[in-house]
mmCIF file of C-alpha atoms in Angstrom:
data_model
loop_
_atom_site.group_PDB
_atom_site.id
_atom_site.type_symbol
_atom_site.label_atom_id
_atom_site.label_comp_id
_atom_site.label_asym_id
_atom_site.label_seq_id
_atom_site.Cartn_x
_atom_site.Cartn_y
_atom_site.Cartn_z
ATOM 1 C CA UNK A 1220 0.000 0.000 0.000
ATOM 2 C CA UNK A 1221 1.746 2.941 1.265
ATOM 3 C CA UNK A 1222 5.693 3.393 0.732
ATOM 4 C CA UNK A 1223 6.074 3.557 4.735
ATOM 5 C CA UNK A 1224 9.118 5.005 5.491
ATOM 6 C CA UNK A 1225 8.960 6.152 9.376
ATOM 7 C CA UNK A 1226 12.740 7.314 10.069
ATOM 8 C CA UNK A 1227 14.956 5.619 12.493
ATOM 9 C CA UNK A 1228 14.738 8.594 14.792
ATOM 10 C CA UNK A 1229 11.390 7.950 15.890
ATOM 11 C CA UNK A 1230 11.768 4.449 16.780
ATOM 12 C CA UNK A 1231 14.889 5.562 18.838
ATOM 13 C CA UNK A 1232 12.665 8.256 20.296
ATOM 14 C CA UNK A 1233 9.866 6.270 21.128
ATOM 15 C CA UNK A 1234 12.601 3.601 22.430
ATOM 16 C CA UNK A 1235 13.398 6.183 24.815
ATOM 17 C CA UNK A 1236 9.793 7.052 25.818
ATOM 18 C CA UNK A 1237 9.507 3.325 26.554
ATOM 19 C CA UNK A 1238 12.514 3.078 28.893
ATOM 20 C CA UNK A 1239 11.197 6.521 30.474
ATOM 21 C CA UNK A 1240 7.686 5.234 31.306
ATOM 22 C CA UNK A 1241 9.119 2.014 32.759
ATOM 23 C CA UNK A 1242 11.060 4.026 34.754
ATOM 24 C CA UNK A 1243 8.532 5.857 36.331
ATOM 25 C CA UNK A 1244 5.472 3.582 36.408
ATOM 26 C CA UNK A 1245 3.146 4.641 38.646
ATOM 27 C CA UNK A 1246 1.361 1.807 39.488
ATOM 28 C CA UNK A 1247 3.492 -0.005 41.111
ATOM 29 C CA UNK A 1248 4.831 2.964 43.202
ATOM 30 C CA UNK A 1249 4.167 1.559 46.367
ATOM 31 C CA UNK A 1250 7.460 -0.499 46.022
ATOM 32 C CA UNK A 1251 10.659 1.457 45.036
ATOM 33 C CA UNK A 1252 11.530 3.165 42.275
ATOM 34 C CA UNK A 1253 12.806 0.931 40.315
ATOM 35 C CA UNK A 1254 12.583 0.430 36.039
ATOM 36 C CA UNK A 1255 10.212 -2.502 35.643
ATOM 37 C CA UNK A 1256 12.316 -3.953 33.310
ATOM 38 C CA UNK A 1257 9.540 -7.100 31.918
ATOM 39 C CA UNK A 1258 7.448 -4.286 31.419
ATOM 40 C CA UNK A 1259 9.922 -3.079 28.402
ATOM 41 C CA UNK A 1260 11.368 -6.865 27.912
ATOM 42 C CA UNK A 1261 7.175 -7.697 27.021
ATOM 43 C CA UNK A 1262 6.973 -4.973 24.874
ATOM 44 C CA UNK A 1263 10.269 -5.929 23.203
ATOM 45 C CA UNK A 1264 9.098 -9.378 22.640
ATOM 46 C CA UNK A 1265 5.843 -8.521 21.240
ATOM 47 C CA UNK A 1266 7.542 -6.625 18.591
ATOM 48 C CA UNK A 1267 10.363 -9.356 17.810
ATOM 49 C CA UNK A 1268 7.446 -11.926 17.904
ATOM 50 C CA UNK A 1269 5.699 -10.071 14.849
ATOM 51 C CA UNK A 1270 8.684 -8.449 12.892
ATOM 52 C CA UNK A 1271 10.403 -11.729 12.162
ATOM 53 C CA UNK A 1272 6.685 -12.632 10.537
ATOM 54 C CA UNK A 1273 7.222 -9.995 8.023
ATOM 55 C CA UNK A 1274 10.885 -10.583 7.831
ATOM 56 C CA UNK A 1275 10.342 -13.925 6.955
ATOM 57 C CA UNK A 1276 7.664 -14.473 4.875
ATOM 58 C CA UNK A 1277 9.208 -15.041 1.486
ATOM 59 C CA UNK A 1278 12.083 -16.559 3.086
ATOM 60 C CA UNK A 1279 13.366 -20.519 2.855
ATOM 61 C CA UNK A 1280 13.715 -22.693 5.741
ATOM 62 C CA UNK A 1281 16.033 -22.523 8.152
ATOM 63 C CA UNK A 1282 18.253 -25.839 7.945
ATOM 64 C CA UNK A 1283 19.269 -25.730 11.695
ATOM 65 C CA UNK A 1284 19.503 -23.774 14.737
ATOM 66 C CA UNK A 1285 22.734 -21.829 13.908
ATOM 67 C CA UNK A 1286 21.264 -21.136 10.576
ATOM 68 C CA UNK A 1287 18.113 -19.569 12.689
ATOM 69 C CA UNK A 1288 20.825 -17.825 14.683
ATOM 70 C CA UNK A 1289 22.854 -16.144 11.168
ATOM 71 C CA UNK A 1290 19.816 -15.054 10.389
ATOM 72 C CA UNK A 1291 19.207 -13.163 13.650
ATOM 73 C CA UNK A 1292 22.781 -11.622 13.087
ATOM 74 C CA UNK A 1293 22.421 -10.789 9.876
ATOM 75 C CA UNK A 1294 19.151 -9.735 8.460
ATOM 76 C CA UNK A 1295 17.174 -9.014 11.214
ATOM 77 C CA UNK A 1296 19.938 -6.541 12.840
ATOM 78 C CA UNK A 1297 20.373 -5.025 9.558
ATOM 79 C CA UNK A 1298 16.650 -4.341 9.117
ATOM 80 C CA UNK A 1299 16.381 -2.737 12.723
ATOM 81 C CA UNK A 1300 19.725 -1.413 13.662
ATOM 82 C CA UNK A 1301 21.854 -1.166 10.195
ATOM 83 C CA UNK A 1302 24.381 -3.198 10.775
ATOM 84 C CA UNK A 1303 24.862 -6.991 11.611
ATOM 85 C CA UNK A 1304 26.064 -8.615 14.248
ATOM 86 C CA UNK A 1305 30.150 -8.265 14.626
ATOM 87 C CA UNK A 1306 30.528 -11.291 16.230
ATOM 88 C CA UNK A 1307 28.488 -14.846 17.046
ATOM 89 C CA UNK A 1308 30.384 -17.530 18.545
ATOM 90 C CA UNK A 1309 28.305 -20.845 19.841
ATOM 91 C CA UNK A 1310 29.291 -23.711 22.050
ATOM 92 C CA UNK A 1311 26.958 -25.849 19.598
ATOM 93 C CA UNK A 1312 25.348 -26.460 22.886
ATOM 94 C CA UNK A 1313 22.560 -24.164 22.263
ATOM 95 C CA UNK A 1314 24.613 -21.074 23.703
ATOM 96 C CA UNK A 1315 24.853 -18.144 21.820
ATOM 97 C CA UNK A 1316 27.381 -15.232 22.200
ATOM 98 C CA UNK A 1317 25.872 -12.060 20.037
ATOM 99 C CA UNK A 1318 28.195 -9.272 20.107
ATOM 100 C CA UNK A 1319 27.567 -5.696 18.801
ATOM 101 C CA UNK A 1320 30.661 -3.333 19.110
ATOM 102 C CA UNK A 1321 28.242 -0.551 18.543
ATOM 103 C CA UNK A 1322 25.023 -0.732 19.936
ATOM 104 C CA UNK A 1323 22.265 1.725 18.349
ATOM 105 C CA UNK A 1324 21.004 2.727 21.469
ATOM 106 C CA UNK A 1325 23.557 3.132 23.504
ATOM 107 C CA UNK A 1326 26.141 4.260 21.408
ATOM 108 C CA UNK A 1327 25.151 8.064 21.736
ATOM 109 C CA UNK A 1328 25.485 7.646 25.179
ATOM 110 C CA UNK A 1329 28.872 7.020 26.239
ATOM 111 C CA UNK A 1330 31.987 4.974 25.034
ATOM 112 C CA UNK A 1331 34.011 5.101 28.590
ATOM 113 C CA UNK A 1332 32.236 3.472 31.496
ATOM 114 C CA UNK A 1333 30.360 6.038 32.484
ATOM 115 C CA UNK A 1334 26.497 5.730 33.218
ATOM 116 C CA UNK A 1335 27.231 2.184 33.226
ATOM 117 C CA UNK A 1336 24.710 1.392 36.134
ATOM 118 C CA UNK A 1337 22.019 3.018 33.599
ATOM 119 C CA UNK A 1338 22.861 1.192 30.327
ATOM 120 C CA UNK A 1339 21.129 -2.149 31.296
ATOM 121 C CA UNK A 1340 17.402 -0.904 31.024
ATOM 122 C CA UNK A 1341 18.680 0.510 27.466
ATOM 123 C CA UNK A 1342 18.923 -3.344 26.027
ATOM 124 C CA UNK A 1343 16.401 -4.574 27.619
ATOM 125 C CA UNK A 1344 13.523 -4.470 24.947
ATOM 126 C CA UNK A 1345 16.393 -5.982 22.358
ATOM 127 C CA UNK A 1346 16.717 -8.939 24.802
ATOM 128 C CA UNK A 1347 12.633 -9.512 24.456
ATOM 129 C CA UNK A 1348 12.726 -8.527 20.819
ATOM 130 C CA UNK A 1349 15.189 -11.552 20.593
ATOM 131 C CA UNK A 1350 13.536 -13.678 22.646
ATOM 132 C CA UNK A 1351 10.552 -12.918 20.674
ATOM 133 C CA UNK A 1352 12.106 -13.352 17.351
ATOM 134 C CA UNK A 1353 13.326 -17.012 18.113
ATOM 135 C CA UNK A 1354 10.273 -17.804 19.772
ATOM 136 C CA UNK A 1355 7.917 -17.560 16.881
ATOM 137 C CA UNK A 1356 11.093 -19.407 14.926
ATOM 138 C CA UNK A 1357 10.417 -22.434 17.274
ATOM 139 C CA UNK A 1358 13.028 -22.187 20.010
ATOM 140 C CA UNK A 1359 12.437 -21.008 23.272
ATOM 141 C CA UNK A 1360 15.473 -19.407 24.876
ATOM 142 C CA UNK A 1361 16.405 -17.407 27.809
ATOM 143 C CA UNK A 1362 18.448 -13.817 26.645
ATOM 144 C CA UNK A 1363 20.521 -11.944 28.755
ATOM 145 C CA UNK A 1364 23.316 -9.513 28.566
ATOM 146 C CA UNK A 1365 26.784 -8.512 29.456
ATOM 147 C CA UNK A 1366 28.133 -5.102 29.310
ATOM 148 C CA UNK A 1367 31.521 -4.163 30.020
ATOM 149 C CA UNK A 1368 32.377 -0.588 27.988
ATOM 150 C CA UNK A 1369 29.661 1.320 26.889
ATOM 151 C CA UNK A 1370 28.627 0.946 23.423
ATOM 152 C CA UNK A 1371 29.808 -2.912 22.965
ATOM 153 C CA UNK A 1372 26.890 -5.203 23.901
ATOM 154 C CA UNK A 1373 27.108 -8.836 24.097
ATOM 155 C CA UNK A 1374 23.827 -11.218 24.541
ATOM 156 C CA UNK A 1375 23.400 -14.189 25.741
ATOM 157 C CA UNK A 1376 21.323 -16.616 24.358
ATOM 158 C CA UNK A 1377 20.769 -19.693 26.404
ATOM 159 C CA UNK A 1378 18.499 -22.105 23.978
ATOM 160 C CA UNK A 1379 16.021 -24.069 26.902
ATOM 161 C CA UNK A 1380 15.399 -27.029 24.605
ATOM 162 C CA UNK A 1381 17.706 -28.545 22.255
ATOM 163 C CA UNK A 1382 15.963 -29.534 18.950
ATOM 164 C CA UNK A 1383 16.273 -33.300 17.492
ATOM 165 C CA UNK B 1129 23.112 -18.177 0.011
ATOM 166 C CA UNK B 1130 19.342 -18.924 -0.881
ATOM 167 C CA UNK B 1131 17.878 -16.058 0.534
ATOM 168 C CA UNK B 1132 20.469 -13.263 -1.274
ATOM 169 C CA UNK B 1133 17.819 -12.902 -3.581
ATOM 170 C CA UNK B 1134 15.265 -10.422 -1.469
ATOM 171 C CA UNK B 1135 17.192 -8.533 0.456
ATOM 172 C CA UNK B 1136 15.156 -6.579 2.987
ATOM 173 C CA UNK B 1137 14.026 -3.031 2.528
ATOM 174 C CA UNK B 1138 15.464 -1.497 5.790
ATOM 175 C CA UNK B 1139 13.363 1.418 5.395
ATOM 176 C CA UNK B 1140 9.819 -0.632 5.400
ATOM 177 C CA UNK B 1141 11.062 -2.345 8.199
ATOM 178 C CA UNK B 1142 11.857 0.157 10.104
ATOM 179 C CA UNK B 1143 8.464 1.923 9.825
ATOM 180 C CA UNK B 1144 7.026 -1.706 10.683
ATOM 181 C CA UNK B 1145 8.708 -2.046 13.419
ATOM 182 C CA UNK B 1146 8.006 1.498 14.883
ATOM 183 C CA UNK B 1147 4.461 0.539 14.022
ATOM 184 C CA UNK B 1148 4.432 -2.672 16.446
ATOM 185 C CA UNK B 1149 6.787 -1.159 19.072
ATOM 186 C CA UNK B 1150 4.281 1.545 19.269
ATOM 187 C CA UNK B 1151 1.784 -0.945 19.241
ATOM 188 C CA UNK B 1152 3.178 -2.805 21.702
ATOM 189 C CA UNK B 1153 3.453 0.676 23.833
ATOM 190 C CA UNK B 1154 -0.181 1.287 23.309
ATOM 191 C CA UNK B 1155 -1.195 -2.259 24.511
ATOM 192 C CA UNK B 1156 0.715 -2.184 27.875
ATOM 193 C CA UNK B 1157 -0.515 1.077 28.333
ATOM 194 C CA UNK B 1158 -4.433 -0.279 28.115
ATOM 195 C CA UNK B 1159 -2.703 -2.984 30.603
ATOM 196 C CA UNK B 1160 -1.517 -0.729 32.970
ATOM 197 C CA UNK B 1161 -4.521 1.984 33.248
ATOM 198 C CA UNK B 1162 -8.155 1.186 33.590
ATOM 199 C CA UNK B 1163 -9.125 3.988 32.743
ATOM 200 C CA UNK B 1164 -9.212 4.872 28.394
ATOM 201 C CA UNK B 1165 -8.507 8.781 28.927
ATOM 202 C CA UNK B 1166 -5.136 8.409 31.456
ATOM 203 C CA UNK B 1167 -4.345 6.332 28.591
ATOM 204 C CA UNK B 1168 -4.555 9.047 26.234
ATOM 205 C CA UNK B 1169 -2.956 11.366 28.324
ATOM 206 C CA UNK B 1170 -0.516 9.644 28.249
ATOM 207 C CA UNK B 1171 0.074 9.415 25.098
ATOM 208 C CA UNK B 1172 0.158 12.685 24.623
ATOM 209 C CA UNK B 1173 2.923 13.093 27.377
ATOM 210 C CA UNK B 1174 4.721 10.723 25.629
ATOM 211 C CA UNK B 1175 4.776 12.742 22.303
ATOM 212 C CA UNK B 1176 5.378 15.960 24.532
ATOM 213 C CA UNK B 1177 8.551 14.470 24.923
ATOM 214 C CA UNK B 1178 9.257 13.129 21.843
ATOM 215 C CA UNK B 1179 8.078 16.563 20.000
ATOM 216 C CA UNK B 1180 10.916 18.633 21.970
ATOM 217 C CA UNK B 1181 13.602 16.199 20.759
ATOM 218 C CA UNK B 1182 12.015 16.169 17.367
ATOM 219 C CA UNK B 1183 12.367 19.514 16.333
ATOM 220 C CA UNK B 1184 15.970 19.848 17.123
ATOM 221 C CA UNK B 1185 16.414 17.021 13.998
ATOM 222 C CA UNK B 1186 13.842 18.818 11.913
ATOM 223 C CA UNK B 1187 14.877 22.310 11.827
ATOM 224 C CA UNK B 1188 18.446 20.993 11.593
ATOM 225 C CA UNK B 1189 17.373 18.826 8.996
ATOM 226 C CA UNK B 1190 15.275 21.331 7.031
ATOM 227 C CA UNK B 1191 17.206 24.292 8.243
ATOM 228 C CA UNK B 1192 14.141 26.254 8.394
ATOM 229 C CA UNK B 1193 13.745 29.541 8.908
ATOM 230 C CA UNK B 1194 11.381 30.961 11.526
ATOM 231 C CA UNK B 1195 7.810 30.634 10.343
ATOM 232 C CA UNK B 1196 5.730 34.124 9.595
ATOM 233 C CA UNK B 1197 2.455 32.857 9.684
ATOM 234 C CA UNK B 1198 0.175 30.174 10.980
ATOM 235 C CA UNK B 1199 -0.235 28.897 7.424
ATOM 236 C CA UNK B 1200 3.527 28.748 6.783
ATOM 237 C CA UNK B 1201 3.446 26.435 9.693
ATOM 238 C CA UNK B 1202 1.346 24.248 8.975
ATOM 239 C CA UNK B 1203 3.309 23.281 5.844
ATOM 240 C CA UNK B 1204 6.138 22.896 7.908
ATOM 241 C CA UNK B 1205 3.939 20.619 9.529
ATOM 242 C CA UNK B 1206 2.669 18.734 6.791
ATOM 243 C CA UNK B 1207 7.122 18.720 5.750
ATOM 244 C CA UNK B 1208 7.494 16.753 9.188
ATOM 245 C CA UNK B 1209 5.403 14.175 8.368
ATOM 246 C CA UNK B 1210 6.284 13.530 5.272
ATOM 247 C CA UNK B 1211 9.937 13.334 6.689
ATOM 248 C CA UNK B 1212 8.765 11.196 9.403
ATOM 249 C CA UNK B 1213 6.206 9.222 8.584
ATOM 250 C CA UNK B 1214 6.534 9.787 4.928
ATOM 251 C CA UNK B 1215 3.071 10.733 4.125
ATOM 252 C CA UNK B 1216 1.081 13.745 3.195
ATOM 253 C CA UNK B 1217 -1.704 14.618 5.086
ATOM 254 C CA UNK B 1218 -3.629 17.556 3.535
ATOM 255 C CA UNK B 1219 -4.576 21.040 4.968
ATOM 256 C CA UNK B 1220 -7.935 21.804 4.748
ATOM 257 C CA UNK B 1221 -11.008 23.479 6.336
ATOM 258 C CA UNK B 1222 -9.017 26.796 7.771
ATOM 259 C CA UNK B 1223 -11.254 28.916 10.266
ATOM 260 C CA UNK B 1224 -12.004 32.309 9.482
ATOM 261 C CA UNK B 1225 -9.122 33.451 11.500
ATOM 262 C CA UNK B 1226 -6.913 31.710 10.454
ATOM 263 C CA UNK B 1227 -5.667 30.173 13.634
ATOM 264 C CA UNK B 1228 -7.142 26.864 13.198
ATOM 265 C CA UNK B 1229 -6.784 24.213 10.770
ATOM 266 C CA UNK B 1230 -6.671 20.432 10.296
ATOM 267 C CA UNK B 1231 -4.809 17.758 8.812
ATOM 268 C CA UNK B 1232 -6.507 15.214 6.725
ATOM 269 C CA UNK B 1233 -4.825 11.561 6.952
ATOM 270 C CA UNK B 1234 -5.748 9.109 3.942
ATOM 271 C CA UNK B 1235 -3.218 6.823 5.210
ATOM 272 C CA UNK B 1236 -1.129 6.811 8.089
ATOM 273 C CA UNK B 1237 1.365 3.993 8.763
ATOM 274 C CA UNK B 1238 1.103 3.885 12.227
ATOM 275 C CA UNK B 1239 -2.828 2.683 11.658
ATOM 276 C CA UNK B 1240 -1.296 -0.377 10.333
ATOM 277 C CA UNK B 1241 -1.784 -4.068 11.499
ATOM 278 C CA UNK B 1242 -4.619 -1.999 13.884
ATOM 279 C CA UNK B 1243 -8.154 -2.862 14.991
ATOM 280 C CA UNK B 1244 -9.388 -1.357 17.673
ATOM 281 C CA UNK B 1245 -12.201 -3.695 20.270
ATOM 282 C CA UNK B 1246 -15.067 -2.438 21.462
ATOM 283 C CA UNK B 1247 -14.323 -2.025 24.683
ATOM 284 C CA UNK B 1248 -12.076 0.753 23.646
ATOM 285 C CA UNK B 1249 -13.951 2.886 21.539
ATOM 286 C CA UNK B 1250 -13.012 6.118 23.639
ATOM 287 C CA UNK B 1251 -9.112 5.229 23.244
ATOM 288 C CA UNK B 1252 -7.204 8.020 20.644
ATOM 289 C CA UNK B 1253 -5.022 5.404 19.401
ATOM 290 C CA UNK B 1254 -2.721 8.062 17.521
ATOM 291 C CA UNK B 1255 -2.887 10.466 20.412
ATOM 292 C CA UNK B 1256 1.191 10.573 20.537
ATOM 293 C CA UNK B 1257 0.962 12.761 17.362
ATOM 294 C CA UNK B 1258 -0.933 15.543 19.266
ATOM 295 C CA UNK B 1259 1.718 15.337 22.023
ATOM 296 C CA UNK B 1260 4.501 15.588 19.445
ATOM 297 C CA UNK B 1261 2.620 19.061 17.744
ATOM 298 C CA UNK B 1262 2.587 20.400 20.515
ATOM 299 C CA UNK B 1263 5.849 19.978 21.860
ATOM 300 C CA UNK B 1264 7.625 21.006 18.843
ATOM 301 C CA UNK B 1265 5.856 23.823 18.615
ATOM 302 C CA UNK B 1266 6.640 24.833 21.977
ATOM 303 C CA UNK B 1267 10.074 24.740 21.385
ATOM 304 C CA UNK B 1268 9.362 27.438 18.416
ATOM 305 C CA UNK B 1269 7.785 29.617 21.084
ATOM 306 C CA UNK B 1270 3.899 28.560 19.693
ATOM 307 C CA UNK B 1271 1.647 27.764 21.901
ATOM 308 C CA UNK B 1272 -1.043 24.880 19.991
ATOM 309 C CA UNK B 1273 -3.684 22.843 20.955
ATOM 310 C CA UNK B 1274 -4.853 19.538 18.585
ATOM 311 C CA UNK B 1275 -7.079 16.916 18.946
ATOM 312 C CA UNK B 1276 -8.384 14.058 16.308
ATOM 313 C CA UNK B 1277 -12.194 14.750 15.225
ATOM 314 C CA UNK B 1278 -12.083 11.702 12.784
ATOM 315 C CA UNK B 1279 -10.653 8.813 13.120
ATOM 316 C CA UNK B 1280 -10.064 5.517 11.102
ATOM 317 C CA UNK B 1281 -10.416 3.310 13.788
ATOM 318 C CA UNK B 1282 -13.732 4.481 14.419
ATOM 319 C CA UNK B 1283 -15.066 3.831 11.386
ATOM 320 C CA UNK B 1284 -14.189 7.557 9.747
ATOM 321 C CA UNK B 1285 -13.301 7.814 6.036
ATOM 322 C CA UNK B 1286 -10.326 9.658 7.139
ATOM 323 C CA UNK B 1287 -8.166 10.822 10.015
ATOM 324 C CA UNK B 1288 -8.779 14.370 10.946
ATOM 325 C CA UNK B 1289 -6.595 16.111 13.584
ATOM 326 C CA UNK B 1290 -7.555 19.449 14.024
ATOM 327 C CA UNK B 1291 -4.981 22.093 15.374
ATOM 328 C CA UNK B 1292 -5.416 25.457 16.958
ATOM 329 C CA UNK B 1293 -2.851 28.099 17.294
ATOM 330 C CA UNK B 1294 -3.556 29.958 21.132
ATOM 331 C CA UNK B 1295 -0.628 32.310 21.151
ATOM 332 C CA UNK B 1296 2.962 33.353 20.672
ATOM 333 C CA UNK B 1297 5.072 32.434 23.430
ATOM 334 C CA UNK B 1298 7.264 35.380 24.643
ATOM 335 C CA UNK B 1299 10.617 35.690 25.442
ATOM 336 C CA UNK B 1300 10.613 36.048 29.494
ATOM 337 C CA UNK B 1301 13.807 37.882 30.753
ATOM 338 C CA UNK B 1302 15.231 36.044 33.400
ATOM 339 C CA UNK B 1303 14.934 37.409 37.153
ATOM 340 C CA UNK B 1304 17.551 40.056 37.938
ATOM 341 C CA UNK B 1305 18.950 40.500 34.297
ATOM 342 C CA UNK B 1306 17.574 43.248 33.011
#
């Protein structure tokens, strides 16, 4: 229909309306302060659950697990932050080690350690948009992350069930 | 590799995906409140905040000059969204005045993959846009009001967002610097 072109600022904007309102929900104000961070994780894998839909609807099928995974580095990280993946390394376990050297939404932020404490709730809705993404692919995985200098970003992908 | 062949359009993507993470914004909202208008207020707060950032990329963007009339504004206006959201919505229906227009959406990508229930029917599902009018235009030093008066979702041929200019917001001197 339309040629939809909404530019990457918005969805970095509204990214950072998201993170904002989780940080300052007022429901739950009764306990402390704190982000609610499945709040943005839910929202995260709603989007990842549907996106990979379009992304892969004229696509072939994936021969294995690590193919799913290449696919997640490549073309679904170029689509929604332009750029792949720098590095994926796998125990062929059903680990996963994703690693971004420059991580879109963090990368305006800092490159020292600095604000450190604040960068998790800044990945959080990429670890549900993950989870999301593999979960409508068939595997059901636990994602996490590890940040040690600012902009680099590595995720964890623990796979829960091993296919045959 | 098999799939070499379509490579993805970033671009559509990317307006999908703002489309579903807005979505999924929307929906955790309607979670979160029970009541339909806090959600659309905060919406709007939402694009408050989004407007003020917003502007800084249009005008340096556009490098516009200062506007010298409402109606010069509103075709900035109608600029941003093609920018944005890359689509036209058309000025129409001007008041007398002059100090009151609205925009007429055919289309609007952020209506896409949408239905709304019926327990809903009193939700502004695009509110965000008013909160983003307003805030940019805030940070031009004009004060607006807008609010939707048609809406797709309801069943409306068209979207209609209708925007009112209040006033020109001065310059205050700060205390003790005269």
């Amino acid at each position: 229909m339309t040629q939809a072109v909404a530019d990457e600022i918005l969805l970095d904007l509204i990214h950072a309306e998201i993170v904002s309102y989780a940080n300052s929900s007022p429901l739950n104000s009764e306990d402390k302060k704190d982000t609610d961070y499945s709040k943005i994780e839910l929202m995260g894998f709603s989007c990842g659950y549907r996106i990979i839909e379009r992304l892969t609807k004229d696509g072939t099928r994936f021969k294995d697990e690590l193919d799913t995974m290449k696919f997640i580095c490549t073309e679904l990280w170029a689509a929604i932050y332009k750029k792949q993946i720098d590095n994926l390394r796998t125990n062929y376990q059903g680990t996963y080690l994703l690693q971004d050297n420059s991580f879109r939404f963090l990368n305006k932020m800092s490159n020292t350690s600095q604000y450190l404490e604040s960068a998790g709730k800044y990945v959080v809705f990429t670890c549900g948009l993950l989870r999301g993404a593999l979960s409508n692919l068939g595997i059901n995985a636990i994602v996490s992350t590890e940040i040690n200098t600012m902009p680099v970003v590595k995720f964890h992908i623990q796979v829960s069930q091993p296919q045959n | 590799m098999a799939r070499q062949g379509n490579r993805l359009d970033s671009k559509k993507v990317n307006s999908e995906l703002f489309t579903l993470t807005y979505g999924a914004l929307v929906s955790q909202l309607m979670k979160d409140y029970d009541n339909v208008e806090d959600v659309n207020k905060q919406l709007d707060r939402m694009g408050y905040n989004i407007g003020i950032r917003l502007i800084e990329d249009f005008l340096a963007r556009t490098q516009s000059t200062r506007c010298q009339d409402f109606k010069e504004t509103a075709e900035k206006i109608q600029l941003g969204f093609r920018i944005y959201l890359g689509i036209s919505p058309n000025i129409s229906n001007w008041s007398a005045s002059g100090d009151e227009f609205s925009l007429i959406f055919e289309t609007n990508p952020m209506l896409e993959f949408v239905e709304l229930p019926d327990n809903c029917t009193n939700l502004k599902y695009c509110n965000v846009l008013t909160g983003v009018l307003r805030g940019a235009c805030e940070m031009i030093q004009l004060d607006i009001t807008s609010k939707f008066i048609q809406d797709q979702l309801k069943g409306d041929n068209v979207t209609e967002l209708r925007v009112k200019f209040i006033k020109t917001i001065q310059d205050a001197i700060p205390a003790g610097e005269d």
